[in-house]
CSV table of C-alpha atoms and ligand atoms in Angstrom, one decimal:
chain,number,residue,atom,x,y,z
X,1,MET,CA,80.8,2.0,-42.0
X,2,THR,CA,77.6,1.9,-44.0
X,3,ASP,CA,75.0,-0.8,-43.8
X,4,THR,CA,72.7,-1.3,-46.8
X,5,ALA,CA,69.4,-3.0,-46.9
X,6,ASN,CA,70.9,-5.7,-49.0
X,7,SER,CA,73.9,-6.6,-46.9
X,8,TYR,CA,71.9,-9.2,-44.9
X,9,THR,CA,72.5,-12.6,-46.5
X,10,GLY,CA,70.7,-14.9,-44.0
X,11,PRO,CA,67.6,-17.0,-44.7
X,12,GLU,CA,64.2,-15.5,-45.2
X,13,ARG,CA,61.9,-15.7,-42.2
X,14,VAL,CA,58.4,-14.4,-41.4
X,15,PHE,CA,57.4,-13.0,-38.0
X,16,SER,CA,54.2,-11.4,-36.9
X,17,GLY,CA,52.3,-10.8,-33.7
X,18,VAL,CA,48.8,-10.2,-32.4
X,19,GLN,CA,47.9,-8.7,-29.1
X,20,PRO,CA,45.6,-10.7,-26.7
X,21,THR,CA,43.5,-7.6,-25.9
X,22,GLY,CA,40.0,-8.7,-26.9
X,23,ASN,CA,38.1,-10.4,-29.7
X,24,LEU,CA,39.7,-10.6,-33.1
X,25,HIS,CA,37.7,-8.9,-35.8
X,26,LEU,CA,37.4,-9.1,-39.6
X,27,GLY,CA,40.2,-6.5,-39.9
X,28,ASN,CA,42.6,-8.6,-37.9
X,29,TYR,CA,41.6,-11.6,-40.1
X,30,LEU,CA,42.0,-9.9,-43.5
X,31,GLY,CA,44.9,-7.7,-42.5
X,32,ALA,CA,46.9,-10.3,-40.7
X,33,LEU,CA,45.7,-13.9,-40.0
X,34,ARG,CA,44.8,-14.7,-43.5
X,35,LYS,CA,48.2,-13.6,-44.8
X,36,PHE,CA,49.9,-15.7,-42.1
X,37,VAL,CA,48.1,-18.8,-43.3
X,38,LEU,CA,49.1,-18.2,-46.9
X,39,LEU,CA,52.8,-17.7,-45.9
X,40,GLN,CA,53.2,-20.8,-43.8
X,41,ASP,CA,53.5,-23.1,-46.9
X,42,SER,CA,56.3,-21.1,-48.5
X,43,HIS,CA,58.2,-19.7,-45.6
X,44,ASP,CA,59.7,-20.4,-42.2
X,45,CYS,CA,57.1,-18.6,-40.0
X,46,ILE,CA,56.9,-17.5,-36.4
X,47,PHE,CA,53.6,-16.1,-35.1
X,48,SER,CA,53.3,-14.8,-31.6
X,49,VAL,CA,50.6,-13.8,-29.2
X,50,VAL,CA,52.2,-10.7,-27.9
X,51,ASP,CA,51.2,-10.6,-24.3
X,52,LEU,CA,54.1,-8.4,-23.3
X,53,HIS,CA,52.7,-5.7,-25.6
X,54,ALA,CA,49.2,-6.2,-24.1
X,55,ILE,CA,50.3,-5.1,-20.6
X,56,THR,CA,51.3,-1.6,-22.0
X,57,MET,CA,47.6,-1.0,-21.2
X,58,PRO,CA,45.9,-2.3,-18.0
X,59,GLN,CA,45.1,-6.0,-18.2
X,60,GLU,CA,43.4,-8.3,-15.7
X,61,PRO,CA,46.0,-11.0,-14.8
X,62,GLY,CA,43.3,-13.7,-14.8
X,63,ALA,CA,42.0,-12.6,-18.2
X,64,LEU,CA,45.4,-12.3,-19.8
X,65,LYS,CA,46.1,-16.0,-19.8
X,66,GLU,CA,42.7,-16.8,-21.2
X,67,ASN,CA,43.0,-14.1,-23.9
X,68,THR,CA,46.4,-15.5,-24.9
X,69,ARG,CA,44.8,-18.9,-25.4
X,70,GLN,CA,42.0,-17.3,-27.4
X,71,ILE,CA,44.3,-15.7,-29.8
X,72,ALA,CA,46.3,-18.9,-30.2
X,73,ALA,CA,43.0,-20.7,-30.9
X,74,ALA,CA,42.1,-18.0,-33.5
X,75,PHE,CA,45.5,-18.6,-35.2
X,76,LEU,CA,44.7,-22.4,-35.3
X,77,ALA,CA,41.1,-21.8,-36.4
X,78,ALA,CA,42.2,-19.5,-39.2
X,79,GLY,CA,44.3,-22.4,-40.6
X,80,LEU,CA,47.8,-22.1,-39.1
X,81,ASP,CA,49.4,-25.5,-38.7
X,82,PRO,CA,51.6,-25.8,-35.6
X,83,ASP,CA,53.8,-28.4,-37.4
X,84,LYS,CA,54.6,-25.8,-40.0
X,85,ALA,CA,54.5,-22.4,-38.2
X,86,ILE,CA,55.8,-21.7,-34.7
X,87,ILE,CA,52.9,-20.4,-32.5
X,88,PHE,CA,53.9,-19.2,-29.1
X,89,ALA,CA,53.3,-16.6,-26.3
X,90,GLN,CA,55.8,-13.8,-26.5
X,91,SER,CA,56.4,-13.8,-22.7
X,92,SER,CA,57.6,-17.5,-23.0
X,93,SER,CA,60.6,-16.3,-25.0
X,94,PRO,CA,62.3,-13.8,-22.7
X,95,ALA,CA,65.0,-12.9,-25.3
X,96,HIS,CA,62.4,-10.4,-26.6
X,97,MET,CA,62.8,-8.4,-23.4
X,98,GLU,CA,66.6,-8.6,-23.4
X,99,LEU,CA,66.9,-7.4,-26.9
X,100,CYS,CA,64.4,-4.7,-26.2
X,101,TRP,CA,66.7,-3.3,-23.6
X,102,TYR,CA,69.7,-3.3,-25.9
X,103,PHE,CA,67.5,-1.6,-28.6
X,104,ASN,CA,66.3,1.0,-26.0
X,105,CYS,CA,69.9,2.2,-26.0
X,106,VAL,CA,70.0,2.4,-29.8
X,107,ALA,CA,66.6,3.9,-30.6
X,108,ARG,CA,66.2,7.7,-30.1
X,109,MET,CA,63.6,9.5,-28.1
X,110,GLY,CA,62.7,11.6,-31.1
X,111,TRP,CA,62.0,8.5,-33.2
X,112,LEU,CA,59.5,7.3,-30.6
X,113,GLU,CA,57.9,10.7,-30.1
X,114,ARG,CA,56.8,10.6,-33.7
X,115,MET,CA,54.9,7.4,-33.4
X,116,THR,CA,51.2,8.1,-34.1
X,117,GLN,CA,49.9,5.0,-32.3
X,118,PHE,CA,51.5,6.2,-29.0
X,119,LYS,CA,49.8,9.6,-29.5
X,120,GLU,CA,46.5,8.0,-30.1
X,121,LYS,CA,46.7,5.5,-27.2
X,122,ALA,CA,48.1,7.9,-24.7
X,123,GLY,CA,45.5,10.5,-25.5
X,124,LYS,CA,45.7,13.9,-24.0
X,125,ASP,CA,47.4,13.0,-20.8
X,126,LYS,CA,50.8,11.7,-21.9
X,127,GLU,CA,52.2,12.0,-18.4
X,128,ARG,CA,50.0,9.2,-17.2
X,129,ALA,CA,50.8,6.8,-20.0
X,130,SER,CA,53.1,3.9,-19.1
X,131,VAL,CA,56.7,4.0,-20.1
X,132,GLY,CA,56.0,0.6,-21.7
X,133,LEU,CA,53.4,2.2,-24.0
X,134,PHE,CA,56.0,4.7,-25.2
X,135,ASP,CA,58.5,1.8,-25.6
X,136,TYR,CA,56.0,-0.4,-27.4
X,137,PRO,CA,57.6,-0.1,-30.9
X,138,VAL,CA,61.0,-0.9,-29.6
X,139,LEU,CA,59.7,-4.2,-28.1
X,140,GLN,CA,58.1,-4.8,-31.5
X,141,ALA,CA,61.5,-4.3,-33.2
X,142,ALA,CA,63.0,-6.8,-30.8
X,143,ASP,CA,60.2,-9.3,-31.5
X,144,ILE,CA,61.1,-9.3,-35.2
X,145,LEU,CA,64.8,-9.0,-35.0
X,146,VAL,CA,65.5,-11.5,-32.2
X,147,TYR,CA,64.6,-14.1,-34.9
X,148,LYS,CA,66.2,-12.1,-37.7
X,149,ALA,CA,62.9,-12.1,-39.4
X,150,THR,CA,63.0,-10.6,-42.9
X,151,HIS,CA,59.3,-10.3,-43.7
X,152,VAL,CA,56.4,-9.1,-41.5
X,153,PRO,CA,52.8,-9.5,-42.6
X,154,VAL,CA,50.7,-6.8,-40.9
X,155,GLY,CA,47.8,-4.4,-41.6
X,156,GLU,CA,48.5,-0.8,-42.8
X,157,ASP,CA,48.3,0.6,-39.2
X,158,GLN,CA,51.6,-1.1,-38.4
X,159,LYS,CA,53.6,0.6,-41.2
X,160,GLN,CA,55.2,3.2,-39.0
X,161,HIS,CA,56.3,0.7,-36.4
X,162,LEU,CA,57.9,-1.4,-39.2
X,163,GLU,CA,59.8,1.6,-40.4
X,164,LEU,CA,61.1,2.1,-36.9
X,165,SER,CA,62.3,-1.6,-36.8
X,166,ARG,CA,64.2,-1.0,-39.9
X,167,ASP,CA,65.8,2.2,-38.5
X,168,ILE,CA,66.8,0.3,-35.3
X,169,ALA,CA,68.3,-2.6,-37.3
X,170,GLU,CA,70.2,-0.2,-39.5
X,171,LYS,CA,71.6,1.9,-36.6
X,172,PHE,CA,72.6,-1.2,-34.6
X,173,ASN,CA,74.5,-2.7,-37.6
X,174,ARG,CA,76.2,0.6,-38.3
X,175,GLU,CA,77.1,1.7,-34.7
X,176,TYR,CA,78.4,-1.7,-33.7
X,177,ASP,CA,80.3,-2.2,-37.0
X,178,ALA,CA,78.3,-5.3,-37.7
X,179,PRO,CA,77.2,-4.9,-41.4
X,180,GLY,CA,74.3,-7.2,-42.3
X,181,PHE,CA,74.0,-8.6,-38.8
X,182,PHE,CA,70.3,-7.7,-38.6
X,183,PRO,CA,68.1,-7.8,-41.7
X,184,GLN,CA,66.0,-4.8,-42.6
X,185,PRO,CA,62.5,-6.4,-42.1
X,186,GLU,CA,60.1,-5.9,-45.0
X,187,PRO,CA,56.5,-5.2,-44.1
X,188,LEU,CA,54.0,-7.3,-46.1
X,189,ILE,CA,51.0,-4.9,-46.2
X,190,LYS,CA,49.8,-4.6,-49.7
X,191,GLY,CA,46.8,-6.5,-50.9
X,192,PRO,CA,43.1,-6.5,-50.2
X,193,GLY,CA,42.2,-6.1,-46.5
X,194,ALA,CA,45.2,-4.1,-45.4
X,195,ARG,CA,42.9,-1.5,-43.9
X,196,ILE,CA,39.3,-2.5,-43.0
X,197,MET,CA,37.3,0.4,-41.7
X,198,SER,CA,34.6,0.6,-39.0
X,199,LEU,CA,31.1,-0.4,-40.1
X,200,LYS,CA,29.8,2.8,-38.4
X,201,ASP,CA,32.4,5.3,-39.7
X,202,GLY,CA,34.2,4.6,-42.9
X,203,THR,CA,37.0,7.0,-41.9
X,204,LYS,CA,38.0,5.1,-38.8
X,205,LYS,CA,39.7,1.7,-38.9
X,206,MET,CA,37.8,-1.3,-37.5
X,207,SER,CA,39.2,-1.7,-34.0
X,208,LYS,CA,39.0,-3.9,-31.0
X,209,SER,CA,38.8,-0.8,-28.8
X,210,ASP,CA,35.9,0.9,-30.5
X,211,PRO,CA,33.2,1.2,-27.9
X,212,SER,CA,30.5,0.2,-30.4
X,213,ASP,CA,30.4,-3.5,-31.0
X,214,LEU,CA,28.3,-2.7,-34.2
X,215,SER,CA,31.4,-1.1,-35.7
X,216,ARG,CA,33.1,-4.5,-36.2
X,217,ILE,CA,32.5,-8.1,-37.1
X,218,ASN,CA,34.1,-10.3,-34.5
X,219,LEU,CA,35.4,-13.8,-35.3
X,220,THR,CA,33.3,-14.9,-32.4
X,221,ASP,CA,30.0,-13.5,-33.7
X,222,ASP,CA,27.3,-16.0,-34.7
X,223,ALA,CA,25.9,-15.9,-38.3
X,224,ASP,CA,22.8,-13.8,-37.2
X,225,THR,CA,24.9,-11.2,-35.4
X,226,MET,CA,27.2,-10.9,-38.4
X,227,ALA,CA,24.2,-10.4,-40.7
X,228,ARG,CA,22.6,-7.9,-38.4
X,229,LYS,CA,25.8,-5.8,-38.2
X,230,ILE,CA,26.1,-5.7,-41.9
X,231,LYS,CA,22.4,-4.7,-42.2
X,232,LYS,CA,23.0,-1.9,-39.8
X,233,ALA,CA,26.3,-0.8,-41.3
X,234,LYS,CA,26.3,2.9,-42.2
X,235,THR,CA,25.8,3.5,-46.0
X,236,ASP,CA,24.3,6.3,-48.1
X,237,PRO,CA,21.2,6.4,-50.3
X,238,GLU,CA,23.1,6.2,-53.6
X,239,PRO,CA,23.3,3.0,-55.6
X,240,LEU,CA,26.8,1.5,-56.1
X,241,PRO,CA,28.5,3.2,-59.1
X,242,ALA,CA,30.3,1.7,-62.1
X,243,SER,CA,33.8,2.6,-61.1
X,244,MET,CA,35.9,3.0,-57.9
X,245,ASN,CA,36.8,6.7,-58.7
X,246,GLU,CA,33.1,7.4,-58.0
X,247,LEU,CA,33.5,6.0,-54.5
X,248,SER,CA,36.3,8.4,-53.4
X,249,ASP,CA,34.0,10.5,-51.2
X,250,ARG,CA,31.8,7.6,-50.0
X,251,PRO,CA,34.1,5.9,-47.4
X,252,GLU,CA,31.4,3.5,-46.0
X,253,ALA,CA,30.4,2.2,-49.4
X,254,ARG,CA,34.1,1.9,-50.4
X,255,ASN,CA,34.8,-0.1,-47.3
X,256,LEU,CA,31.9,-2.6,-47.9
X,257,VAL,CA,33.0,-3.1,-51.5
X,258,GLY,CA,36.6,-3.6,-50.2
X,259,ILE,CA,35.5,-6.2,-47.7
X,260,TYR,CA,33.5,-8.1,-50.4
X,261,ALA,CA,36.5,-8.1,-52.8
X,262,ALA,CA,38.9,-9.2,-50.1
X,263,LEU,CA,36.8,-12.1,-49.0
X,264,ASN,CA,35.9,-13.1,-52.6
X,265,GLY,CA,39.5,-12.9,-53.7
X,266,CYS,CA,38.7,-10.4,-56.5
X,267,GLU,CA,39.4,-6.7,-57.3
X,268,ASP,CA,37.2,-3.9,-56.0
X,269,GLN,CA,36.3,-3.2,-59.6
X,270,ASP,CA,35.0,-6.7,-60.2
X,271,VAL,CA,32.5,-6.1,-57.4
X,272,LEU,CA,31.3,-3.0,-59.1
X,273,ASN,CA,31.1,-4.8,-62.4
X,274,GLU,CA,28.6,-7.1,-60.7
X,275,TYR,CA,26.8,-4.7,-58.3
X,276,GLY,CA,27.2,-1.3,-60.0
X,277,GLY,CA,23.8,0.4,-60.4
X,278,GLN,CA,22.3,-1.6,-57.5
X,279,GLY,CA,21.4,-0.2,-54.1
X,280,PHE,CA,22.5,-1.5,-50.7
X,281,GLY,CA,19.2,-3.4,-50.4
X,282,ALA,CA,20.7,-5.8,-52.9
X,283,PHE,CA,24.4,-5.6,-52.0
X,284,LYS,CA,24.2,-6.0,-48.2
X,285,PRO,CA,22.5,-9.4,-48.3
X,286,ALA,CA,25.1,-10.7,-50.7
X,287,LEU,CA,27.9,-9.3,-48.5
X,288,SER,CA,26.3,-10.9,-45.4
X,289,GLU,CA,26.2,-14.2,-47.1
X,290,LEU,CA,29.8,-14.0,-48.2
X,291,VAL,CA,31.0,-12.9,-44.7
X,292,VAL,CA,29.1,-15.7,-42.9
X,293,GLU,CA,30.2,-18.3,-45.4
X,294,SER,CA,33.8,-17.2,-45.1
X,295,LEU,CA,33.9,-16.8,-41.3
X,296,ALA,CA,31.6,-19.6,-40.1
X,297,PRO,CA,34.1,-22.4,-40.5
X,298,ILE,CA,36.7,-20.4,-38.7
X,299,THR,CA,34.3,-19.6,-35.8
X,300,ASN,CA,33.4,-23.3,-35.6
X,301,ARG,CA,37.0,-24.4,-35.4
X,302,PHE,CA,37.7,-21.6,-33.0
X,303,ASN,CA,35.1,-22.9,-30.6
X,304,GLU,CA,36.4,-26.5,-31.0
X,305,TRP,CA,39.9,-25.4,-30.0
X,306,LEU,CA,38.6,-23.3,-27.1
X,307,ALA,CA,36.9,-26.4,-25.7
X,308,ASP,CA,40.3,-28.0,-25.4
X,309,PRO,CA,42.6,-25.6,-23.6
X,310,ALA,CA,45.2,-28.4,-22.9
X,311,ALA,CA,45.6,-28.8,-26.7
X,312,ILE,CA,46.2,-25.1,-27.1
X,313,ASP,CA,48.7,-25.1,-24.2
X,314,ALA,CA,50.5,-28.0,-25.9
X,315,VAL,CA,50.8,-25.9,-29.1
X,316,LEU,CA,52.1,-22.9,-27.1
X,317,GLU,CA,54.5,-24.9,-25.1
X,318,LYS,CA,56.1,-26.5,-28.1
X,319,GLY,CA,56.1,-23.2,-30.0
X,320,GLY,CA,57.8,-21.5,-27.1
X,321,GLU,CA,60.6,-24.1,-27.1
X,322,ARG,CA,61.2,-23.7,-30.8
X,323,ALA,CA,61.2,-19.9,-30.5
X,324,ARG,CA,63.7,-19.9,-27.7
X,325,ALA,CA,66.0,-22.1,-29.6
X,326,ILE,CA,66.1,-19.7,-32.5
X,327,ALA,CA,66.5,-16.6,-30.4
X,328,ALA,CA,69.3,-18.0,-28.1
X,329,PRO,CA,72.2,-17.8,-30.6
X,330,VAL,CA,71.1,-14.4,-31.9
X,331,ILE,CA,71.1,-13.0,-28.4
X,332,SER,CA,74.5,-14.6,-27.7
X,333,ASP,CA,75.9,-12.9,-30.9
X,334,VAL,CA,74.4,-9.6,-29.9
X,335,ARG,CA,76.0,-9.8,-26.5
X,336,ASP,CA,79.4,-10.5,-28.1
X,337,ILE,CA,78.9,-7.7,-30.6
X,338,MET,CA,78.0,-5.2,-27.9
X,339,GLY,CA,81.0,-6.3,-25.8
X,340,PHE,CA,79.3,-7.7,-22.7
X,341,TRP,CA,81.5,-9.6,-20.3
X,342,LYS,CA,81.6,-13.4,-20.5
X,343,LYS,CA,83.8,-15.9,-18.9
X,344,GLY,CA,86.6,-16.8,-21.2
C,401,TYM,P1,47.1,-5.9,-33.2
C,401,TYM,O1,46.9,-6.9,-32.2
C,401,TYM,O2,46.5,-4.5,-32.9
C,401,TYM,O3,46.5,-6.3,-34.6
C,401,TYM,C1,46.9,-7.5,-35.2
C,401,TYM,C2,47.0,-7.4,-36.7
C,401,TYM,O4,45.8,-7.0,-37.2
C,401,TYM,C3,46.0,-5.9,-38.1
C,401,TYM,N1,44.8,-5.0,-38.1
C,401,TYM,C4,44.1,-4.6,-39.2
C,401,TYM,N2,44.3,-4.9,-40.5
C,401,TYM,C5,43.4,-4.4,-41.4
C,401,TYM,N3,42.3,-3.6,-41.0
C,401,TYM,C6,42.1,-3.3,-39.7
C,401,TYM,N4,41.1,-2.5,-39.3
C,401,TYM,C7,43.0,-3.8,-38.7
C,401,TYM,N5,43.1,-3.7,-37.4
C,401,TYM,C8,44.2,-4.4,-37.0
C,401,TYM,C9,47.2,-5.2,-37.5
C,401,TYM,O5,47.8,-4.3,-38.5
C,401,TYM,C10,48.1,-6.3,-37.1
C,401,TYM,O6,48.8,-6.8,-38.2
C,401,TYM,N6,51.7,-4.0,-32.9
C,401,TYM,C11,51.0,-5.1,-33.4
C,401,TYM,C12,51.4,-6.4,-32.7
C,401,TYM,C13,52.9,-6.7,-32.8
C,401,TYM,C14,53.6,-7.1,-33.9
C,401,TYM,C15,54.9,-7.3,-33.5
C,401,TYM,C16,53.2,-7.2,-35.3
C,401,TYM,C17,53.7,-6.8,-31.7
C,401,TYM,N7,55.0,-7.2,-32.2
C,401,TYM,C18,55.9,-7.7,-34.4
C,401,TYM,C19,54.2,-7.6,-36.2
C,401,TYM,C20,55.5,-7.8,-35.7
C,401,TYM,C21,49.5,-4.8,-33.1
C,401,TYM,O7,49.2,-3.9,-32.4
C,401,TYM,O8,48.7,-5.7,-33.5
């Protein structure tokens, strides 16, 4: 029995998740949150604070709950509307874990061994990594497919995990003779901001786990801090060129142009049309102004939400209920398809 990408005929649905593992940064905003906000008007959307993924690395129990609220607050501050999109904590919808187990028996060791994120996060001593860290991408597939999500807005670093989700969906449908049961989720990656790089090294992605805070703009930074980080961002002595081809071996300059274009809603080339021939002494202040102007309203709303944890909890609680209601019939069908016993 073959299963093709097109055999799923159910409705379109968007799912994505963000880990509560520290401050969100400009990369998370441009690669993920901003796309979420754009999608909520046209699609059925589910956005999760993926706390079960967070515990694949050590977490302080006391801090986890607070970090979960913080990411929910960032979703709301970025412009997600809880009356439109479902916003919830992953652990409040246990169906993710149940489907993850079923998928553990579908996914192959070899598939997971190829995952570059595991290799990066486990480091040299793989024997000491948690089994959960190895299994991370299978839980990610379960997150998406337990809602039969068809579209997944993410940054470029998640491409390989999304391919794995597609492989798992395809193998499940084929092995259990259930063509079209699970969709083949489409990653929504393209567009400006899919890969924002470190301000200190244009060859490394901007990351929550970079030890240098100067490498990233946090959504919690105040205006002065943002401006200072841009001022200190690594560049080179050359002025900006007239065309993007000339930036191919200048990763830091390319990154700053990319950030400007993403925030301004224009093409990289448009930025060069305006700033080509000028040095960073002129470009950096313009970029600072744009970053501050774009992020300050989000930072303000973020702080307002954080001051009202009960309101955040109410959003998460309602979101959890809605998420569980969508997952329940999917899990029930999976159990029937796999042949688990039930009274009857
Ligand atoms: P996380 O929490 O690491 O990152 C959240 C989102 O931010 C994007 N991102 C970036 N985009 C552009 N430039 C960057 N420098 C940058 N850094 C991070 C990530 O691509 C992501 O979209 N595995 C996911 C969480 C997850 C998930 C899911 C996502 C769990 N289950 C199901 C989608 C669907 C992650 O690590 O996100």
